Every structure is written in C-alpha cells, then in structure tokens.
Coordinates of C-alpha atoms in Angstrom, one line a residue:
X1144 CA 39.4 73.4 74.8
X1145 CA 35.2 73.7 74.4
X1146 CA 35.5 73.5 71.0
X1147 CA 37.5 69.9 71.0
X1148 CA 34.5 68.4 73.9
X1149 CA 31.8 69.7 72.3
X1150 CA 33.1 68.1 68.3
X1151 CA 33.4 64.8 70.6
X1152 CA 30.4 65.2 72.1
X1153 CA 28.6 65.7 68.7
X1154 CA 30.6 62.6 67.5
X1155 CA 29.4 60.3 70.1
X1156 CA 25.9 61.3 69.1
X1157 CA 26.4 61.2 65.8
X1158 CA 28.3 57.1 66.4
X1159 CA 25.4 56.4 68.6
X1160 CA 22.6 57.3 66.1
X1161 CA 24.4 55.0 63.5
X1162 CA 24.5 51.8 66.5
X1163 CA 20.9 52.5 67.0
X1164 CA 19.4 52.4 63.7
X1165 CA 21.6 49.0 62.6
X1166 CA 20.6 47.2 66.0
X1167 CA 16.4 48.6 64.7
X1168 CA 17.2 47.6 61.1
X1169 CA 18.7 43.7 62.3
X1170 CA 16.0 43.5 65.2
X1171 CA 13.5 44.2 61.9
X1172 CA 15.2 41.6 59.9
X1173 CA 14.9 38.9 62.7
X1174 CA 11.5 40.0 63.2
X1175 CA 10.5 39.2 59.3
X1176 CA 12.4 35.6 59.4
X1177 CA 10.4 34.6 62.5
X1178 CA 7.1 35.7 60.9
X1179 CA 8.2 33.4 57.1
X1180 CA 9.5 30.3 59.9
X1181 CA 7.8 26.9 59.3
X1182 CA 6.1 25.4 62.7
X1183 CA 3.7 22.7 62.7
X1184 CA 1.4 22.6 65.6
X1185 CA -0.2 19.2 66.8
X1186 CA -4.2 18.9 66.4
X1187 CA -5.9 16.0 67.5
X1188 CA -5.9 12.3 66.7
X1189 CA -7.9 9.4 66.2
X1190 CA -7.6 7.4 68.2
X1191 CA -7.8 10.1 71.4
X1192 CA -4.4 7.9 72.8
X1193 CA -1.2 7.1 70.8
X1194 CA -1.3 3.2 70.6
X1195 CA 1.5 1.4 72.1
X1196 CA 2.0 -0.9 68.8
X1197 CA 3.7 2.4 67.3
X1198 CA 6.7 2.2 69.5
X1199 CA 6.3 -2.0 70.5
X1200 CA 5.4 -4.0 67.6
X1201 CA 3.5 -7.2 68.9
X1202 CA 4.7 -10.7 68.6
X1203 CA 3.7 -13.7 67.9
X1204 CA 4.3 -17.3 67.4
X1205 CA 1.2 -17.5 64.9
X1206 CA 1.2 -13.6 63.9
X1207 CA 3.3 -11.3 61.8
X1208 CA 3.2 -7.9 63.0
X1209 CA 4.3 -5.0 60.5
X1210 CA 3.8 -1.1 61.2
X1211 CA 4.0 1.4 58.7
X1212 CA 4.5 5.1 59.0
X1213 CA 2.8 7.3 56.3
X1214 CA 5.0 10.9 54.6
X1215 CA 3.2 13.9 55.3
X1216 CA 0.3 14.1 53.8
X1217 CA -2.4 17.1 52.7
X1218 CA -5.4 15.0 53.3
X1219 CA -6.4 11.7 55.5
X1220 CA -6.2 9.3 52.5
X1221 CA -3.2 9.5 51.5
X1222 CA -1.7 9.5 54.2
X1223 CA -3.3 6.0 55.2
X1224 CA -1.9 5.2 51.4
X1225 CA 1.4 6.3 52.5
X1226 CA 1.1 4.3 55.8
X1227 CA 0.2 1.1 53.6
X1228 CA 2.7 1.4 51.3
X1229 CA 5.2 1.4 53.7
X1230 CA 3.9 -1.7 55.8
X1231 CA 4.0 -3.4 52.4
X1232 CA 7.7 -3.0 51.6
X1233 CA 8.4 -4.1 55.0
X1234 CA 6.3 -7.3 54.2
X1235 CA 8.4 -8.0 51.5
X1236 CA 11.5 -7.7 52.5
X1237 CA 10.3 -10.0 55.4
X1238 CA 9.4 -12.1 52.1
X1239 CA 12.9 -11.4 50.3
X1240 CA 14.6 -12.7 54.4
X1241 CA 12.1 -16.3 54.1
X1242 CA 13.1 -16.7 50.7
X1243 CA 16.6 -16.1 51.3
X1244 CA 17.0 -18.0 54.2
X1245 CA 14.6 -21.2 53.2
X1246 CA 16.0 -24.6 52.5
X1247 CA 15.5 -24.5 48.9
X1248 CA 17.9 -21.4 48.5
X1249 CA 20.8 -22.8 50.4
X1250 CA 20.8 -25.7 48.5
X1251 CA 20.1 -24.1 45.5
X1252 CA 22.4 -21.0 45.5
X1253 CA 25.8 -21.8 46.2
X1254 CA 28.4 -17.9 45.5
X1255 CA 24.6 -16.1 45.6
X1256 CA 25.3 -13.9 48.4
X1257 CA 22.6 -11.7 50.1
X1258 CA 24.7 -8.9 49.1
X1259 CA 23.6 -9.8 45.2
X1260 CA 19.9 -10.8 46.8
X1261 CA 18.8 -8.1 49.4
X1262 CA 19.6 -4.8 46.7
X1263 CA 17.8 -7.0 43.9
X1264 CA 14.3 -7.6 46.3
X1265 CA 14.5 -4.3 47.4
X1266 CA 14.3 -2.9 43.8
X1267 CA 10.8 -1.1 43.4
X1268 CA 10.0 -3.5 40.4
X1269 CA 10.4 -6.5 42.5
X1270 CA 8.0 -4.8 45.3
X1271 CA 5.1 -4.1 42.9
X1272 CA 5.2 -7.1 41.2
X1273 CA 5.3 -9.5 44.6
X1274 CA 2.9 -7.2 45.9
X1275 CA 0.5 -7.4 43.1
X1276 CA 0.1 -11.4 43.6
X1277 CA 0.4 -11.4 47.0
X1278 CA 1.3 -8.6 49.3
X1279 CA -2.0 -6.5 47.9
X1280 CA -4.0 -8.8 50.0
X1281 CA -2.9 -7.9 53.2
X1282 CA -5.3 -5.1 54.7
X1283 CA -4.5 -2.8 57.5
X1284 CA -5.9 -4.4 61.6
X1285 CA -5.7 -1.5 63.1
X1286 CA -4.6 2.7 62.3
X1287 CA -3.7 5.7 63.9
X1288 CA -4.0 9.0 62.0
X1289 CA -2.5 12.3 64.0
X1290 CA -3.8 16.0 62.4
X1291 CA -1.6 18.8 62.5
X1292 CA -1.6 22.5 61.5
X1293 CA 1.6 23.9 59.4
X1294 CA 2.7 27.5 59.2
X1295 CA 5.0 28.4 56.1
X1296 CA 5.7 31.5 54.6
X1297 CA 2.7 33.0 56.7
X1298 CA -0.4 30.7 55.2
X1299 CA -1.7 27.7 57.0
X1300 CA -2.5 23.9 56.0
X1301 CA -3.4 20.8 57.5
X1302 CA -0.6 18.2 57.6
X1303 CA -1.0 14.5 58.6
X1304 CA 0.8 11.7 59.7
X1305 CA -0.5 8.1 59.6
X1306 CA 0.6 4.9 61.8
X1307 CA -1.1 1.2 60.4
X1308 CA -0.8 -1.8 62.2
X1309 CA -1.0 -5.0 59.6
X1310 CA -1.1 -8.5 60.7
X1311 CA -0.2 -11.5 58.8
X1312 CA -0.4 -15.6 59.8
X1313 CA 3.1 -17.0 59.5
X1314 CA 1.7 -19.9 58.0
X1315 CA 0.3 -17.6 54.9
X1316 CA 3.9 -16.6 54.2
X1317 CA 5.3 -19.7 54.0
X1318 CA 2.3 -20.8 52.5
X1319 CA 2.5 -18.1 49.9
X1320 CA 6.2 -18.5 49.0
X1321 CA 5.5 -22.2 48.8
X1322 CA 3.2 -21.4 46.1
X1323 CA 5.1 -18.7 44.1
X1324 CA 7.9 -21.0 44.3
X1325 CA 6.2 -24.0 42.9
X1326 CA 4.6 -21.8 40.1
X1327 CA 7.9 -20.1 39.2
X1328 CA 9.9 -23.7 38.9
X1329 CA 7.4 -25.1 37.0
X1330 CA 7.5 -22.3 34.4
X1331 CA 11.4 -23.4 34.2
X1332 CA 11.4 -26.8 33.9
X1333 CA 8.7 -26.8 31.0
X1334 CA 11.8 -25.4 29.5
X1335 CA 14.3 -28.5 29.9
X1336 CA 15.2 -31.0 27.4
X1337 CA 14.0 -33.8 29.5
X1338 CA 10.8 -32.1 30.1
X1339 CA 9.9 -31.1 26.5
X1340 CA 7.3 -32.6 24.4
X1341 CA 9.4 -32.5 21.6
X1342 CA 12.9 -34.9 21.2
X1343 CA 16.2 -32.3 21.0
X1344 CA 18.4 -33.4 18.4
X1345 CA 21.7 -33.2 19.5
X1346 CA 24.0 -32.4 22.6
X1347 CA 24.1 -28.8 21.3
X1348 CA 20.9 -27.8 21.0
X1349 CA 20.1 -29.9 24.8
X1350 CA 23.4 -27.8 26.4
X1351 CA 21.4 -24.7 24.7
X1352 CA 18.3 -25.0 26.2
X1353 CA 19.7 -25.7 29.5
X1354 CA 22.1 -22.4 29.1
X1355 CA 18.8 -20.3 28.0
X1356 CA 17.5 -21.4 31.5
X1357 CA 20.7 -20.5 33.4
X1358 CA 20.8 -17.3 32.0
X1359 CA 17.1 -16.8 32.9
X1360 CA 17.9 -17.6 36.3
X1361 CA 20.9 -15.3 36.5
X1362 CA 18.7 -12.6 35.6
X1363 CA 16.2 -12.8 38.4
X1364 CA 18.1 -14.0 41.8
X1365 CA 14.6 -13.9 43.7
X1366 CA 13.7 -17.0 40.7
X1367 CA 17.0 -18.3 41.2
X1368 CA 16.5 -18.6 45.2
X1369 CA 13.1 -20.2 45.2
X1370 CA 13.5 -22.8 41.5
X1371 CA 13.0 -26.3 42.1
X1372 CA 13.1 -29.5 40.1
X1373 CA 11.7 -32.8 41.7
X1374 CA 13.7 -35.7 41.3
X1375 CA 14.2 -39.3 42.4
X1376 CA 16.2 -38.1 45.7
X1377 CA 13.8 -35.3 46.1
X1378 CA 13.6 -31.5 45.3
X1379 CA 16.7 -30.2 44.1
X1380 CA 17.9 -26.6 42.9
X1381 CA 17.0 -25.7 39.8
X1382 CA 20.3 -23.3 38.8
X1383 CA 22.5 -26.3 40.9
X1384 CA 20.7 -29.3 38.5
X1385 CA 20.8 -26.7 35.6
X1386 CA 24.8 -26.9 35.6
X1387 CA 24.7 -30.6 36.0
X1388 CA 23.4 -31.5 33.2
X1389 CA 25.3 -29.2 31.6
X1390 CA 28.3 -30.6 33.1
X1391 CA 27.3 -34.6 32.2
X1392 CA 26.2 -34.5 28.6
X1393 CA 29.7 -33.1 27.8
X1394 CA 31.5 -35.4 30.0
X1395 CA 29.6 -38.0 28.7
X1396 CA 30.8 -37.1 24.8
X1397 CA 33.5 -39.2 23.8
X1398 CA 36.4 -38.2 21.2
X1399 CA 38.2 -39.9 18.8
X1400 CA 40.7 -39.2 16.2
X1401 CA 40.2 -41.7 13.4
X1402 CA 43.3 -42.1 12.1
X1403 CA 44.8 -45.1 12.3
X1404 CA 47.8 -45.0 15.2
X1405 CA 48.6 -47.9 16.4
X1406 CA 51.7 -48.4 15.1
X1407 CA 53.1 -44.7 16.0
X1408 CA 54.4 -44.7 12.1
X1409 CA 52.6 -41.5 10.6
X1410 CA 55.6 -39.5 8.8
X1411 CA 55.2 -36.5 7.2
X1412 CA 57.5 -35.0 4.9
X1413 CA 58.5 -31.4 5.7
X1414 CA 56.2 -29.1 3.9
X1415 CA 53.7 -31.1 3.5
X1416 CA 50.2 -30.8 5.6
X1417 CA 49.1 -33.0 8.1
X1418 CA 45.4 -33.9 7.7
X1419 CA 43.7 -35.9 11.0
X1420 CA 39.9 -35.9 12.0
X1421 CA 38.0 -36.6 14.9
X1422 CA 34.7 -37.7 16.0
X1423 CA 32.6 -36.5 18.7
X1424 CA 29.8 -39.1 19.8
X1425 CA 27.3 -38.9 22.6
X1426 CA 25.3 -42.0 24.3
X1427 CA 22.3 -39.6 24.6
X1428 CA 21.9 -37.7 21.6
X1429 CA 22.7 -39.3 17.8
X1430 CA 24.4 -35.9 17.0
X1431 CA 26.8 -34.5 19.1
X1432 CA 26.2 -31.2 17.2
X1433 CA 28.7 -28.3 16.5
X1434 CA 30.5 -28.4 19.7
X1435 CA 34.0 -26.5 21.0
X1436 CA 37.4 -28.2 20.7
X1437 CA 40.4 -26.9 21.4
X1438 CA 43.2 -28.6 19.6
X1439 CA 46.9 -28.4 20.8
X1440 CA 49.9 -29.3 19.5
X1441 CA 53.1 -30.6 21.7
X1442 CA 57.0 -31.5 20.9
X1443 CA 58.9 -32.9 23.8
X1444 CA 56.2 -32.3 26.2
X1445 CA 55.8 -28.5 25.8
X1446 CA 52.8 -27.2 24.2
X1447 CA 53.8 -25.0 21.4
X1448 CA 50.6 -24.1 19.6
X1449 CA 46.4 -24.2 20.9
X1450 CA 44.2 -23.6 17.8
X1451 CA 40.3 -23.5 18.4
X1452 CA 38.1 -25.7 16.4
X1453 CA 34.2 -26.0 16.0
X1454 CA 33.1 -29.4 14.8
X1455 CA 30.3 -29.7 12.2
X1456 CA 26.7 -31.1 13.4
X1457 CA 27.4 -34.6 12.9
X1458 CA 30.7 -34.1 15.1
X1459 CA 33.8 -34.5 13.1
X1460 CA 36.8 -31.9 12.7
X1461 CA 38.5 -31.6 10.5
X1462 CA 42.0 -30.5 10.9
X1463 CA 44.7 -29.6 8.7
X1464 CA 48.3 -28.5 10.1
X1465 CA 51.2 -27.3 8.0
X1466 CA 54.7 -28.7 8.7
X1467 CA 56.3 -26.0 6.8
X1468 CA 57.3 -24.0 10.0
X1469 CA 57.9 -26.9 12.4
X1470 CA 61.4 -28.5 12.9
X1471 CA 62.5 -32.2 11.8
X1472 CA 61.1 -34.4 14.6
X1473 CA 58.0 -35.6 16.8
X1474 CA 54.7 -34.0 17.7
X1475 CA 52.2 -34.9 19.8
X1476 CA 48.2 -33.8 18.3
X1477 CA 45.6 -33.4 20.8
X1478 CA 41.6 -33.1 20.4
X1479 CA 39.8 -32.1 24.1
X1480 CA 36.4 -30.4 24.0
X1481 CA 36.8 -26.8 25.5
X1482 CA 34.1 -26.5 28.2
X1483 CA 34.8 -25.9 32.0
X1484 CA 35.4 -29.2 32.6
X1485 CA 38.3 -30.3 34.6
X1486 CA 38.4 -34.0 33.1
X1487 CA 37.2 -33.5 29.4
X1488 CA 36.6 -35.9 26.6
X1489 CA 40.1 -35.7 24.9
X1490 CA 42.6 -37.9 22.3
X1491 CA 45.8 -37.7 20.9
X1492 CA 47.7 -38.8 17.9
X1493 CA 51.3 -39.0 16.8
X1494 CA 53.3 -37.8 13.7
X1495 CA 56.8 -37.2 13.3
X1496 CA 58.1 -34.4 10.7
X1497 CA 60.6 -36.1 8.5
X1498 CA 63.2 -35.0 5.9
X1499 CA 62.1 -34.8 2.4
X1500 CA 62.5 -37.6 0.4
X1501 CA 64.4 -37.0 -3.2
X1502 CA 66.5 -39.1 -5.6
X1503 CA 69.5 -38.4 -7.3
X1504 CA 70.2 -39.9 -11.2
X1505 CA 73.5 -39.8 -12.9
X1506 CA 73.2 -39.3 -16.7
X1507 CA 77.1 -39.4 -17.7
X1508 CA 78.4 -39.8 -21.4
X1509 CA 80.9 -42.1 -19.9
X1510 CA 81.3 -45.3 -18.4
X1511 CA 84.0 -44.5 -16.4
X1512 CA 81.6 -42.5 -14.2
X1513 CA 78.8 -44.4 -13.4
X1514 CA 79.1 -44.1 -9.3
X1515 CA 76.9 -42.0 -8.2
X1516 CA 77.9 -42.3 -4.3
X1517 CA 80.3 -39.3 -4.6
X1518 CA 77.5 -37.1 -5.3
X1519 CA 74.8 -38.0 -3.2
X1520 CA 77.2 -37.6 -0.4
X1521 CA 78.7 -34.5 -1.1
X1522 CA 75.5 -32.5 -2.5
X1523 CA 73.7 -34.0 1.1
X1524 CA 76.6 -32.2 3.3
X1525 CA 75.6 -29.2 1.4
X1526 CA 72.2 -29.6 2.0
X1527 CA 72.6 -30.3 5.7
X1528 CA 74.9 -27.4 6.4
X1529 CA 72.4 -25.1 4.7
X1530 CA 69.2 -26.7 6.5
X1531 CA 67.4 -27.6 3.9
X1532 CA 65.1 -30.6 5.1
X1533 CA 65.7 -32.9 2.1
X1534 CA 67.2 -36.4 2.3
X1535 CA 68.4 -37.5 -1.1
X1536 CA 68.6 -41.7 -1.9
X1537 CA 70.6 -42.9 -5.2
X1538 CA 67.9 -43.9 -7.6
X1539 CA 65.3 -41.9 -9.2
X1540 CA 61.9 -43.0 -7.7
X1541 CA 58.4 -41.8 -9.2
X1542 CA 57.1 -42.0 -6.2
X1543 CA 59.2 -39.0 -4.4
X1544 CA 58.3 -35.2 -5.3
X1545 CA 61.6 -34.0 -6.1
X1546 CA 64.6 -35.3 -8.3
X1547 CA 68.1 -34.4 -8.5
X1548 CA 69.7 -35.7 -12.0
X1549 CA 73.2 -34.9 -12.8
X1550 CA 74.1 -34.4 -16.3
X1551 CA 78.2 -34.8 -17.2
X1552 CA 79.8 -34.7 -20.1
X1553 CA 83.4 -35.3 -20.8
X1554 CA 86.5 -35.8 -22.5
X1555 CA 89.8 -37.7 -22.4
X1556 CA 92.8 -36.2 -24.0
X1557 CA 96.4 -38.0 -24.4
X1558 CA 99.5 -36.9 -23.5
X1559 CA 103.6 -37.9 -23.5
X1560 CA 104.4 -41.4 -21.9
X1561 CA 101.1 -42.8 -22.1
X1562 CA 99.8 -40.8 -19.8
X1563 CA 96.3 -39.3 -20.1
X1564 CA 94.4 -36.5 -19.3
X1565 CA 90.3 -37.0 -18.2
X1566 CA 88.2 -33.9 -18.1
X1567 CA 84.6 -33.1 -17.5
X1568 CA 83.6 -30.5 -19.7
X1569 CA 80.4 -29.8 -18.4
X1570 CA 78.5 -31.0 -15.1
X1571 CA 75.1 -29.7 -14.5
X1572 CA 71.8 -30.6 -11.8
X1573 CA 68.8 -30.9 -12.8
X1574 CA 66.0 -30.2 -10.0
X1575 CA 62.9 -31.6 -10.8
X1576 CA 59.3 -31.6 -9.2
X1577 CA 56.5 -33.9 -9.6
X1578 CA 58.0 -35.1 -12.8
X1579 CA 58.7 -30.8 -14.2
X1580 CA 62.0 -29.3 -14.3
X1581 CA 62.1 -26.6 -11.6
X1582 CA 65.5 -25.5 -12.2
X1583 CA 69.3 -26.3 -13.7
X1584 CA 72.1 -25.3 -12.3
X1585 CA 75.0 -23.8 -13.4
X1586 CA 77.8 -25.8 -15.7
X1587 CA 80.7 -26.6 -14.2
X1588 CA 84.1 -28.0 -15.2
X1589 CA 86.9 -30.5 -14.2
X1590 CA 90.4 -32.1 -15.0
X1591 CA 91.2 -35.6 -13.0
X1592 CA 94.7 -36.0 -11.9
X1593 CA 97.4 -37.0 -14.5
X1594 CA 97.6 -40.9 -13.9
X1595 CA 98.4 -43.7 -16.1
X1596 CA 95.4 -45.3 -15.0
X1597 CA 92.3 -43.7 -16.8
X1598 CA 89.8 -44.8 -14.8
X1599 CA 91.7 -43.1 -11.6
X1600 CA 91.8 -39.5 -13.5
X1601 CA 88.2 -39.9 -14.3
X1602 CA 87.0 -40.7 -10.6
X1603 CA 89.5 -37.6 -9.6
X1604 CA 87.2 -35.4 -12.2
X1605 CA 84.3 -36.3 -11.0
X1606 CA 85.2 -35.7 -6.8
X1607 CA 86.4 -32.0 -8.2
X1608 CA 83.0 -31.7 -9.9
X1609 CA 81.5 -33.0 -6.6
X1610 CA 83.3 -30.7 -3.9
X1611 CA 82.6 -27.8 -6.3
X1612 CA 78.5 -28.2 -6.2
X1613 CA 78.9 -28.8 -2.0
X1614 CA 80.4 -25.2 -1.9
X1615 CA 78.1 -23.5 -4.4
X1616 CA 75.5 -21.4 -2.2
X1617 CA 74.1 -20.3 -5.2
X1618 CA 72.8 -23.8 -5.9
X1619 CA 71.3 -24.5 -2.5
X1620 CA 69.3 -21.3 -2.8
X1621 CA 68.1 -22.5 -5.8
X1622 CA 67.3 -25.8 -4.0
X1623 CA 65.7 -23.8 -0.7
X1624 CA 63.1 -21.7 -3.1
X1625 CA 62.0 -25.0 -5.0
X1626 CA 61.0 -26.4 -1.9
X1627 CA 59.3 -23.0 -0.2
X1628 CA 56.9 -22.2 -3.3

C-alpha cells in the first residue's frame, strides 16, 4: 500500500514539473511577441490644437473647401506631399461632378452615363494631366502636421501624418472648366469638313472626317462631356452635331437606277444575266464617293436574297444578277444605301424571268409533211414536263440563241388495192446555239396508218415520230445540258 502512494506521489511531481515548464516556456513566448509588437506613440503637433476644419470642412457660397490627409510618412515633406496629393484628387473629382453635371454635357451626352464617366476621371492619367493645367495651381491655406514615434521589431522611427486645408473660388472652377472646354472644342472642330481650309471632295471623305472626330470623342468621355460647336441657335454638343451631319449628308444622297422602267417590260430570258446600275448623287458634294449599298432582291413580296455592294467614287454600281437559279416569273431589285438610317435613299426596278426563246425548222424530203405544228407541240409538252425553261415558236429566227431543226426523211411503198404504205425512215433534231450545232439526236423511225389516202398515212408517220421524241428522256437531257453550259 506505501509503495502504490508514494509511485503516485512521484507521478504528481513528475506531471506537475511538465505543467510548469510549458506554462514558463508559453509565458516566454508571449513575453517575446510583446517585445517585436508595433505601437506608435503620439508626439506633438503643429499646430499645439487639432483644427476643427479636419473633422468640419467649411462652406461657402464663394469658397471651395477641400481637406486632404497625407499616408504615413518618414519625414515632414512628404507627408505635406502626401496631404496635397490627396486634396488634389478630391479637386478633381469635384471637377469630373461640374463637368458632368454642366449644361453642355446633358445636352451633349445622351446613353453617356456617369457610370462610363466617374471610373474614366478617376483614372490616374486623367488626374495628372487636369492637374498639370490646372489643379497644380491650387496651394495649400492652411496645414496641420501631427509627429509620432513607431516601435517595430524593437527599433524606433518617427512617423507623420499630415492634414491641408485648400481653398478654391467657385467662380475659378467654373471659370477654369469654361476655358478647358472652349480650348478642347476648338481643337475638334478645326477637324470638321465645314471648318477646314481645304474643300472635301466627296460625301465619303466628309462622313470620314466627321467619323475620325466621333471616334476621338469616344475615346476620351471627359472631351466628349465638355465639346462644343457654336451655331446659329447657339452652342450645341459636339458628339450630338457630330452624328448629324453624319446622319444628313447620307439622307441627303439620292439613288437612282438608270435603267429605263417605265413601262415594267424588262424580260430576261432564263440563264441569262441581269445587268442594272445605279447612281448615287449628293446636293453637297459633286462625288458621292465609294459609299455602302445594300442591294435586295424580292418575288412576291418576300425578300429572298441581300447582296452588299460598294459603289465606285463617282457613285454608280454596278450590278450583275444571274437568272440561272431563279424560277420563271417577277422580281422586284432594290438599291438603299446601308447606313443606320431608318428612312434611307433607296430605288427599285422590275424584271421578270421569262422562258427561253427557241425556234423550231422542219427540213422534210417530202411535201406531204410540211406542218410543223405537230412538233412544236409535242417536243414543248416534253419540255414542260421535264422543266426545262424554253419556249419554242415555229420559225427559225436569227435573233433567238437556240434552234430546234427537225430533219425527216421518208419513203412511200405500194401495196394490194391501191393502198399505200408512208414511212419515215429517219427523223432526227438538230439543237443548235448561236448559229453552232450543239447536239443531234438520235434517228428515229415510223410507218403511217394503211389508208388509201397518202397524204393521211403520211401525217399518221409524222404524229408517231412526234409522240416518240415527247417520251425520249434521253433527248431532253440532252436539251437540259445545252442550256446549263
């Protein structure tokens, strides 16, 4: 029973050794932290008393009133730097709110929001060089500088903290922006066509001049805010005029197609192109130059195709449209320029896609065929059920492209009771172009009905030889790769 108290009696010792020497070892620890702590202990100041301008800054109906605190500082001067630096970037904000808020800005800046404005006079480009014209001038009325004595990591420093007062007439803001304002706009308008010593040439290189300027403008909101132009009515905005003019010397172009239309009777025959041309004219300018048109093509009222088009310096376009894709009827062409415009210069013309136009020759051995008719109707029922735009007429015409002739050859041979037999020993077609065969088609042959009457046997071959081209498919493929090439 001793034996077990005294082995817990050395075990409590031995516990409370081991608590005693971590609580010395932590207390040491703490002890070393509070010795490396910063603390910065208070001085003096001069001024003796903290003003009350530091806490309450002064107003005024004829006085600004702007205090700036300084960053800690190792020495007097710059803290007083600091201090100044500060008051300054107030100052111009204060600048960026007048400008912001003036009359010329409102009506200037219509969708410039301060959201775009406040981050872009706040940038540390556009405080240097506003301060360099004007917000340098302002010197400090009045400081207060406080010394104090900083402990870190066991050495000591001076530290100090700066307060300046500045002070500012409201009439040498306004006064100020006035001026930067006028000097700015004038630097601008130098710029515009209207403005220039030398004459612009066309509507082009005016619209590009005023663009430059716009996108100048866009570039420096604080220019855009405070540009000016004087006119008849008064000041206006610079970026708002800017746009205007813009806006009237295209509304002011005219457009014209040239063609003749009056009569609504231009037909073009499938395949072919359809060549028109426009003219762009300006009452202020003798050259339109190369402007944007957009040029849009319409059947039945729905716009099936919008091609873009640049017009040459003297205004005209050019266009060429193939009809080799577009179905047998009537288009509607229209010219506008492309621009933002809601009610641009625009025209239209009128053509209508028509069949081809071909001819059809009969070159028979025989008298007793002569009558074309049959052919031209069957051979245009084959034609029509393949879709192949071509309209054929009777007689060969040197005016049309393409030319059907058909060749037929033939026989009669006699039989009992004066009855005779008529029979076409060959029938081919010819397919010409411009005057050079393209194609012939296969020979064919026919007997007419048995009939006393010749003639009748002979008009029966040829309506056999007839109904056998209106079923050969062969033929009209023939027929549909003359006209695709």
């Amino acid at each position: 029973m001793k034996r077990v108290c005294i082995g817990i009696s050395f075990g409590f010792l031995i516990c409370s050794f081991l608590l005693f020497g971590c609580a010395s070892s932590k207390a040491s620890k703490d002890s070393d932290f509070n010795e490396k702590k910063y603390s910065r202990e208070f001085v003096k100041s001069w001024p003796d008393e903290r003003p009350a301008w530091i806490d309450s800054i002064p107003e005024s109906e004829e006085e600004l009133y702007f205090a700036g605190v300084s960053r800690k500082a190792a020495d007097v001067q710059e803290a007083r730097n600091n201090a100044m630096t500060d008051a300054r970037r107030q100052i111009v904000s204060y600048y960026g709110v007048v400008i912001r808020d003036s009359g010329i800005e409102r009506k200037t800046v219509q969708g410039l929001s301060t959201d775009i404005l406040d981050p872009y006079i706040e940038e540390e480009k556009i405080i240097q060089s506003f301060a360099e014209r004007y917000v340098s001038q302002v010197a400090a009325d009045k400081f207060y500088t406080e010394q104090f004595i900083v402990l870190e990591n066991g050495a000591k420093k001076d530290d100090f903290t700066c307060y300046v007062l500045c002070q500012i007439p409201k009439s040498k803001v306004q006064k100020e922006i006035d001026e930067f304002a006028k000097n700015v706009s004038e630097r601008y308008v130098s710029l515009l066509p209207e403005k220039s010593s030398l004459p612009f040439s066309s509507v082009t290189s005016a619209v590009t001049a005023y663009k430059s300027v716009l996108s100048a403008l866009e570039e420096n909101p604080i220019h855009r805010s405070v540009s000016y132009i004087e006119t008849s009515y008064g000041k206006a905005g610079l970026y708002e005029y800017t746009q205007i003019q813009i806006q009237r010397l295209l509304k002011n172009c005219s457009l014209k197609f040239l063609n003749d239309n009056s009569t609504n009777q231009i037909k073009i025959e499938k395949g072919e192109s359809f060549s028109a041309k426009v003219k762009i004219t300006s009452p202020n300018y003798k050259n339109s130059g190369s402007l944007d048109c957009n040029i849009k093509l319409f059947s039945a009222g729905n716009l099936i195709a919008e091609i873009p088009y640049k017009s040459s310096d003297e205004g005209i376009v050019n266009i060429s449209l193939s009809t080799k894709k577009l179905p047998l009827g009537l288009y509607t062409l229209s010219a506008e320029l492309a621009s933002d415009e809601t009610q641009n210069a625009r025209d239209s013309v009128l053509f209508t896609v028509a069949p081809i136009q071909a001819s059809l020759a009969l070159d028979s051995d025989t008298e007793m065929i002569c009558d074309s008719k049959i052919f031209v109707e069957k051979i245009q029922r084959l034609l029509d059920s393949s879709e192949i735009p071509i309209k054929i007429s009777e007689e060969k015409s040197s005016d049309k492209k393409f030319n059907f002739t058909i060749h037929l050859s033939s026989e009669i041979f006699g039989s009992h009771d004066e009855i005779k037999k008529f029979k076409i020993t060959s029938a081919y077609i010819t397919f010409e172009k411009n005057g050079e065969l393209v194609f012939q088609s296969d020979s064919k042959t026919a007997w007419g009905k048995l009939n006393r009457d010749l003639n009748k046997s002979a008009k029966s071959a040829a309506e056999n030889i007839a109904s056998a081209f209106e079923t050969d498919s062969d033929f009209a493929q023939k027929i549909q790769d003359a006209i695709g090439k």
